[in-house]
mmCIF file of C-alpha atoms in Angstrom:
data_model
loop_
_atom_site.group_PDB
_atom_site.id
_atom_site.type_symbol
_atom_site.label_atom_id
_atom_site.label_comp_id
_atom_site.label_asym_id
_atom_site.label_seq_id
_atom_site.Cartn_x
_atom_site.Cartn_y
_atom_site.Cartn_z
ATOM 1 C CA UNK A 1 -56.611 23.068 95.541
ATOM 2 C CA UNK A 2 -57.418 19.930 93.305
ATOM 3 C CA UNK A 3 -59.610 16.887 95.343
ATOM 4 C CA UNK A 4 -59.982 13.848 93.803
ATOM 5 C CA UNK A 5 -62.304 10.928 94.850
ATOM 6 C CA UNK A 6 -61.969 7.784 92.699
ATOM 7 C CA UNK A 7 -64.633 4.898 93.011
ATOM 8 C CA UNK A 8 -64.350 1.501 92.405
ATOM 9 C CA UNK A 9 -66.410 2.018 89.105
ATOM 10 C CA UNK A 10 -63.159 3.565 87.187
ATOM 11 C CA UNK A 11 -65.298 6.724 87.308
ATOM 12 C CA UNK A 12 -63.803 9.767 89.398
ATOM 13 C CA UNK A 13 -64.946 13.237 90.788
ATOM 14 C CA UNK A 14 -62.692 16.360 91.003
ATOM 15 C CA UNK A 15 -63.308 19.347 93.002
ATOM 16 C CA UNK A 16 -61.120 22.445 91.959
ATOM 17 C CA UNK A 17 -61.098 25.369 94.385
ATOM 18 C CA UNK A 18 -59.056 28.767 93.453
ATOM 19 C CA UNK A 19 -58.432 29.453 96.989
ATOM 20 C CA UNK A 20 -57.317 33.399 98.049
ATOM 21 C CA UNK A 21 -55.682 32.956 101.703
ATOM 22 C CA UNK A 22 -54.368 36.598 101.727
ATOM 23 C CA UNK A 23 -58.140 37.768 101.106
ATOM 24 C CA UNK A 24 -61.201 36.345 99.258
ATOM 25 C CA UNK A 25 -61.398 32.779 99.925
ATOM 26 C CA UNK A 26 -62.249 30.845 97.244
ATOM 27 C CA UNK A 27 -62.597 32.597 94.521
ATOM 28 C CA UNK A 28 -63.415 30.123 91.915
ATOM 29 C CA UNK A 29 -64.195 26.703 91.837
ATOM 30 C CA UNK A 30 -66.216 23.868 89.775
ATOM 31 C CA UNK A 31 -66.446 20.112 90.325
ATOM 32 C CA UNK A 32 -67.204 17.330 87.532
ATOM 33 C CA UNK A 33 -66.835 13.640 86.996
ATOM 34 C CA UNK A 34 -64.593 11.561 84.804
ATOM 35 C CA UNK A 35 -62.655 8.132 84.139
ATOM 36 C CA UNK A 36 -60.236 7.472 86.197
ATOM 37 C CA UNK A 37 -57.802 6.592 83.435
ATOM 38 C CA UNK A 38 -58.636 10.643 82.535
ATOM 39 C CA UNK A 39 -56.478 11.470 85.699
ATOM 40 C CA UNK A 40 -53.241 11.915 84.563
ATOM 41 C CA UNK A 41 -54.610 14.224 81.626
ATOM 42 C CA UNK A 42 -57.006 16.530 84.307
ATOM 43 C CA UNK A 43 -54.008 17.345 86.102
ATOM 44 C CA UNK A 44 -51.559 18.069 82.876
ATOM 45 C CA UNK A 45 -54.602 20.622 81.680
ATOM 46 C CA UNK A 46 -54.883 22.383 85.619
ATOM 47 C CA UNK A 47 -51.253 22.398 86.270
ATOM 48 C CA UNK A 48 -49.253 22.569 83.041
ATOM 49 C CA UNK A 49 -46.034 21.079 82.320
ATOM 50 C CA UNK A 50 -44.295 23.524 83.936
ATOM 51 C CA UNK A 51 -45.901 23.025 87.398
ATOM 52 C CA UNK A 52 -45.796 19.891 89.512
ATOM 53 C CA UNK A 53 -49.053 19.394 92.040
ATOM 54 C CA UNK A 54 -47.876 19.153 95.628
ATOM 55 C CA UNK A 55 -49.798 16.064 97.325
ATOM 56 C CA UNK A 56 -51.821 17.107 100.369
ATOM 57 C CA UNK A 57 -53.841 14.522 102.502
ATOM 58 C CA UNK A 58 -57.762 15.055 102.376
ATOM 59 C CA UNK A 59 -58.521 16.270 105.376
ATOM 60 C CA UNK A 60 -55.610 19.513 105.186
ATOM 61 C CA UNK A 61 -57.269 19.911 101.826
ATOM 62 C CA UNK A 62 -60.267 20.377 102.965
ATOM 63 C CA UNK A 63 -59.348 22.166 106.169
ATOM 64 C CA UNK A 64 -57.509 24.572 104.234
ATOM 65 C CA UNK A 65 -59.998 25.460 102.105
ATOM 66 C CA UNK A 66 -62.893 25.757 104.610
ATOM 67 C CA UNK A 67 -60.473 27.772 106.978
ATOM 68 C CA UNK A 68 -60.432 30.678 103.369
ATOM 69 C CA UNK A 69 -63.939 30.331 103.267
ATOM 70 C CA UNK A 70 -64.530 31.109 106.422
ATOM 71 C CA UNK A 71 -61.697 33.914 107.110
ATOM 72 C CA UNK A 72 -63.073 35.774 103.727
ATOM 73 C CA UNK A 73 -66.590 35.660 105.611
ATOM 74 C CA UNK A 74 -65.693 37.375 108.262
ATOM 75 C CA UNK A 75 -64.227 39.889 106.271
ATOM 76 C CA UNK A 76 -67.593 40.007 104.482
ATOM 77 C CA UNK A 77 -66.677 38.053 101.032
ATOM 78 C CA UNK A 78 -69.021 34.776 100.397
ATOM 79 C CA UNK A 79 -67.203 31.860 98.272
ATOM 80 C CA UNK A 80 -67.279 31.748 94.387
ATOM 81 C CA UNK A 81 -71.143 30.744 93.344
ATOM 82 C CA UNK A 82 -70.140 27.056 92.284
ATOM 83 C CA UNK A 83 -68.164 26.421 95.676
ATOM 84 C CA UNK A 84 -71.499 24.690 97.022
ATOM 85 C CA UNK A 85 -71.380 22.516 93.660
ATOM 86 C CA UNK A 86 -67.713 22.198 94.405
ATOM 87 C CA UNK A 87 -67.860 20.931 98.283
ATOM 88 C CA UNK A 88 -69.621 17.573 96.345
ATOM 89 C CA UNK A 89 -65.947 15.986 96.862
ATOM 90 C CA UNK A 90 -65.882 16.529 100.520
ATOM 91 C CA UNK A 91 -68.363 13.751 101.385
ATOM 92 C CA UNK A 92 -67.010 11.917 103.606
ATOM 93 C CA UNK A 93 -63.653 13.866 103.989
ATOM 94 C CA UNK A 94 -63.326 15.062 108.153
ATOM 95 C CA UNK A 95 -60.954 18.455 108.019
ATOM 96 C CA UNK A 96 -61.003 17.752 111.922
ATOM 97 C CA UNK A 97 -58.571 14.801 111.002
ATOM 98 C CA UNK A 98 -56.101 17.851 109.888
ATOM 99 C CA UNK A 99 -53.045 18.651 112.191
ATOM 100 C CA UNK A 100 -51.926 21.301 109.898
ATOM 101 C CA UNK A 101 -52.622 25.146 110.826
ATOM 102 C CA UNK A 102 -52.926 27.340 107.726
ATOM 103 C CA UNK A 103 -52.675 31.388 107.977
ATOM 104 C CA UNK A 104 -54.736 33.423 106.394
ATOM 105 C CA UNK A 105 -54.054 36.979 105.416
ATOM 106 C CA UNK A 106 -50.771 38.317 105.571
ATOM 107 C CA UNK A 107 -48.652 39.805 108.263
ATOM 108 C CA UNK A 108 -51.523 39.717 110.445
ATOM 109 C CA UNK A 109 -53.867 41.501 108.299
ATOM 110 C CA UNK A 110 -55.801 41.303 105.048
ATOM 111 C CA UNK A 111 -54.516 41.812 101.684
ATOM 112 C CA UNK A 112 -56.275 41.836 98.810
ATOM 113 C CA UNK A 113 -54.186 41.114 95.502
ATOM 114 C CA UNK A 114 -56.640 42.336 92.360
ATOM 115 C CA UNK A 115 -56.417 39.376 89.678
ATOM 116 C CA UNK A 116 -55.992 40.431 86.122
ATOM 117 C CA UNK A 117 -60.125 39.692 85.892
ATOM 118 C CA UNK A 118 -60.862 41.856 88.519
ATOM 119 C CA UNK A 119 -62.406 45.115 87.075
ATOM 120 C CA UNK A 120 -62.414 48.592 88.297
ATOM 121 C CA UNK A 121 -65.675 47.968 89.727
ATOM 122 C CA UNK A 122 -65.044 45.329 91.710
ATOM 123 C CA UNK A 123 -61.551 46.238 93.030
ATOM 124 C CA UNK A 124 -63.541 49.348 94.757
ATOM 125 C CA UNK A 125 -66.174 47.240 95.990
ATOM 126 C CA UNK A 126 -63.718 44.886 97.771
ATOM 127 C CA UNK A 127 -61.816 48.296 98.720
ATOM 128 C CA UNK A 128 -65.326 49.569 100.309
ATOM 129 C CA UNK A 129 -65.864 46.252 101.878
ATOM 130 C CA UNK A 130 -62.529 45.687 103.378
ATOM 131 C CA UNK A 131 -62.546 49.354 104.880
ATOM 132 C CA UNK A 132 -65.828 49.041 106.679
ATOM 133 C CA UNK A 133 -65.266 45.800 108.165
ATOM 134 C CA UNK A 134 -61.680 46.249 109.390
ATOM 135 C CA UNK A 135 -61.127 50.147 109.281
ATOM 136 C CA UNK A 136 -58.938 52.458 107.160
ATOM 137 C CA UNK A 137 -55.483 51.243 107.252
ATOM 138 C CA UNK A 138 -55.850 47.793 108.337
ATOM 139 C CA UNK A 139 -55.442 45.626 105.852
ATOM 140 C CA UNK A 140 -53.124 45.663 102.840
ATOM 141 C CA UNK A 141 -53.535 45.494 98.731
ATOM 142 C CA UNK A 142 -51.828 45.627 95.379
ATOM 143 C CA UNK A 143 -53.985 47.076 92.712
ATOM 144 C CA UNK A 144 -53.061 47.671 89.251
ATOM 145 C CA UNK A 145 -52.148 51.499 88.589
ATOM 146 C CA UNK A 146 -55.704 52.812 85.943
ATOM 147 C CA UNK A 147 -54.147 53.581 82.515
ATOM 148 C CA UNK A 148 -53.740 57.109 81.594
ATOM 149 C CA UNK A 149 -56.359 58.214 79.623
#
């Protein structure tokens, strides 16, 4: 989820949020400032040519992105470490203004989907964490198969 606040200065802010809704939340995000006139070339480096952003209004933005936060919470994962520096483009931005409902997890349940970063280690410990918080069979994942050795 890209948000973008421009101000009358030319200058702009941009709040990028790698947002998990099967699982983790966010699970990456950063924030920074630019020119305005930079726009078009922000979005060409964070989508590719390939991919075409879908416009969202503010508010579902945000409310979408708060709503991962706080389902990953409650199954005991906190946001990426630079999601506080991230939230900087929310000022002013009510998610209450949102009539859109979002679900999070999938079929009713959590499922974790390991990224290609994700190492051995912390596959398990999202494993462990998922297990004590919602019990042994209730929640789903796809995990990459260790190499022979």
């Amino acid at each position: 989820v890209v948000i973008t606040r421009f101000k009358g200065t030319g200058d702009a802010e941009l709040g990028v949020f790698l947002v998990d809704l099967y699982c983790l939340g966010v699970k990456n995000a950063t924030f920074g400032r630019f020119y305005a006139a930079e726009y078009p070339e922000k979005l060409q480096f964070l989508f590719g040519a390939e991919e075409a952003p879908v416009a969202m209004a503010p508010a579902e933005a945000r409310a979408l992105v708060e709503g991962a936060v706080a389902y990953a919470q409650r199954l005991g994962f906190a946001p990426h470490p630079d999601y506080q520096l991230g939230q900087r483009v929310f000022g002013g931005i009510d998610p209450k203004a949102s009539t859109a409902t979002f679900t999070y997890g999938k079929d009713g349940k959590p499922f974790y989907i390991q990224g290609p970063d994700d190492s051995p280690e912390f596959v398990q410990a999202v494993m462990d964490c998922l297990e004590r918080q919602c019990g042994k069979g209730n929640f789903g994942y796809l995990a990459m198969a260790e190499e022979p050795s």
